[in-house]
Coordinates of C-alpha atoms in Angstrom, one line a residue:
X33 CA -2.8 -39.4 -13.0
X34 CA -3.1 -35.6 -12.3
X35 CA -0.1 -33.7 -11.3
X36 CA -1.5 -30.9 -9.0
X37 CA 0.4 -27.6 -8.9
X38 CA 1.9 -26.3 -5.7
X39 CA 0.5 -23.0 -4.3
X40 CA 3.7 -21.3 -5.4
X41 CA 3.5 -22.7 -8.9
X42 CA -0.2 -21.8 -9.3
X43 CA 0.5 -18.3 -8.0
X44 CA 3.4 -17.8 -10.5
X45 CA 1.1 -19.0 -13.4
X46 CA -1.8 -16.8 -12.4
X47 CA 0.6 -13.8 -12.0
X48 CA 1.9 -14.3 -15.5
X49 CA -1.5 -13.7 -17.0
X50 CA -1.3 -10.5 -19.0
X51 CA -3.8 -7.7 -18.9
X52 CA -4.0 -7.6 -22.7
X53 CA -5.6 -10.8 -24.1
X54 CA -5.3 -12.3 -27.5
X55 CA -9.1 -11.9 -27.9
X56 CA -8.7 -8.2 -27.3
X57 CA -6.0 -8.1 -30.0
X58 CA -8.2 -9.9 -32.5
X59 CA -11.1 -7.7 -31.9
X60 CA -9.3 -4.3 -31.8
X61 CA -7.2 -5.3 -34.9
X62 CA -10.5 -5.9 -36.8
X63 CA -12.1 -2.7 -35.5
X64 CA -9.0 -0.7 -36.6
X65 CA -9.2 -2.5 -40.0
X66 CA -12.8 -1.3 -40.3
X67 CA -11.8 2.3 -39.4
X68 CA -12.7 2.5 -35.8
X69 CA -10.0 4.2 -33.7
X70 CA -10.3 2.7 -30.3
X71 CA -8.1 2.6 -27.3
X72 CA -7.3 -0.5 -25.2
X73 CA -7.2 -0.9 -21.5
X74 CA -7.8 2.7 -20.6
X75 CA -6.5 3.0 -17.0
X76 CA -8.0 6.5 -16.6
X77 CA -11.5 5.1 -16.9
X78 CA -13.2 3.1 -14.1
X79 CA -12.8 -0.6 -14.5
X80 CA -10.0 -0.2 -17.1
X81 CA -12.3 -0.9 -20.1
X82 CA -10.8 -3.3 -22.7
X83 CA -11.9 -0.9 -25.5
X84 CA -12.9 2.7 -25.2
X85 CA -13.7 5.7 -27.4
X86 CA -13.9 8.7 -25.0
X87 CA -15.2 11.1 -27.7
X88 CA -18.4 9.1 -27.9
X89 CA -18.5 8.0 -24.3
X90 CA -18.1 4.3 -25.3
X91 CA -16.7 1.6 -23.1
X92 CA -16.6 -2.1 -24.1
X93 CA -15.6 -4.9 -21.8
X94 CA -14.6 -8.4 -23.0
X95 CA -15.5 -10.6 -20.1
X96 CA -13.7 -13.9 -19.8
X97 CA -16.0 -16.9 -19.1
X98 CA -13.9 -17.9 -16.1
X99 CA -13.1 -14.6 -14.4
X100 CA -16.5 -13.1 -14.8
X101 CA -18.5 -16.3 -14.2
X102 CA -20.2 -16.9 -17.5
X103 CA -23.7 -18.5 -16.9
X104 CA -22.9 -21.0 -19.6
X105 CA -19.2 -21.8 -19.2
X106 CA -18.2 -20.4 -15.7
X107 CA -16.8 -23.1 -13.5
X108 CA -15.4 -22.9 -9.9
X109 CA -12.1 -24.8 -9.6
X110 CA -12.3 -28.0 -7.5
X111 CA -9.5 -27.0 -5.2
X112 CA -9.5 -24.1 -2.8
X113 CA -13.2 -23.7 -3.3
X114 CA -13.9 -21.0 -0.7
X115 CA -11.1 -18.8 -2.1
X116 CA -12.4 -19.1 -5.7
X117 CA -16.1 -18.5 -4.6
X118 CA -15.1 -15.3 -2.8
X119 CA -12.8 -14.1 -5.6
X120 CA -15.2 -14.8 -8.5
X121 CA -18.2 -13.3 -6.5
X122 CA -16.1 -10.2 -5.9
X123 CA -15.4 -10.0 -9.7
X124 CA -19.2 -10.2 -10.4
X125 CA -19.9 -7.5 -7.8
X126 CA -17.2 -5.2 -9.3
X127 CA -18.7 -5.7 -12.8
X128 CA -22.1 -4.5 -11.4
X129 CA -20.4 -1.5 -9.8
X130 CA -18.6 -0.6 -13.0
X131 CA -21.8 -1.0 -15.0
X132 CA -23.7 1.2 -12.6
X133 CA -21.0 3.9 -12.7
X134 CA -21.2 4.2 -16.5
X135 CA -25.0 4.2 -16.5
X136 CA -25.0 7.0 -13.9
X137 CA -22.6 9.2 -16.0
X138 CA -24.5 8.4 -19.2
X139 CA -21.9 6.4 -21.0
X140 CA -22.5 3.7 -23.6
X141 CA -21.4 0.4 -22.1
X142 CA -21.3 -3.0 -23.9
X143 CA -20.2 -6.3 -22.3
X144 CA -19.2 -9.1 -24.6
X145 CA -18.5 -12.7 -23.4
X146 CA -15.3 -14.4 -24.4
X147 CA -17.4 -17.3 -25.9
X148 CA -19.2 -14.9 -28.2
X149 CA -15.9 -13.9 -29.8
X150 CA -14.6 -17.4 -30.0
X151 CA -17.8 -18.8 -31.4
X152 CA -19.1 -16.1 -33.7
X153 CA -16.2 -13.7 -34.3
X154 CA -17.7 -11.9 -37.4
X155 CA -21.2 -11.6 -35.8
X156 CA -19.7 -10.3 -32.5
X157 CA -17.5 -7.7 -34.3
X158 CA -20.5 -6.6 -36.3
X159 CA -22.5 -6.3 -33.0
X160 CA -19.7 -4.1 -31.6
X161 CA -19.6 -2.0 -34.8
X162 CA -23.4 -1.5 -34.6
X163 CA -23.1 -0.5 -31.0
X164 CA -20.4 2.1 -31.8
X165 CA -22.4 3.5 -34.7
X166 CA -25.5 3.8 -32.6
X167 CA -23.5 5.5 -29.8
X168 CA -21.9 7.9 -32.2
X169 CA -25.2 9.1 -33.5
X170 CA -26.8 9.2 -30.0
X171 CA -24.0 10.7 -27.9
X172 CA -25.5 11.0 -24.4
X173 CA -25.4 14.2 -22.5
X174 CA -24.2 14.1 -18.9
X175 CA -21.2 14.8 -16.7
X176 CA -17.8 14.6 -18.4
X177 CA -15.6 11.6 -17.8

């Protein structure tokens, strides 16, 4: 038998979720091991990118399958459906706004799904490294950050 959480319990649980995820730690640790000097959760950049290299105009977002509504794994909770639909739709809209912002100022943006890291860690890190290398050799001109 399920033991549903009260609104207060669920709010406390959701509020305890940290901005820095274990997946980010795994990825950035590996990037540093490979010699890439990245910054995490850069608040001065729009959307607070999970990974950034300002010198090369690079931002990388690691999108969780739940919060960013992955087309493969994204699921709406069965309780409080209207709230979750609105919340998750707004997250998707914000992702589009952030992506458009970086496109307009000629930055290099990469979005990685959580399931990519969990399922194919080495391949995903190689994809990120290839993205960084390409961006380093093709630094876009445009307005400064």
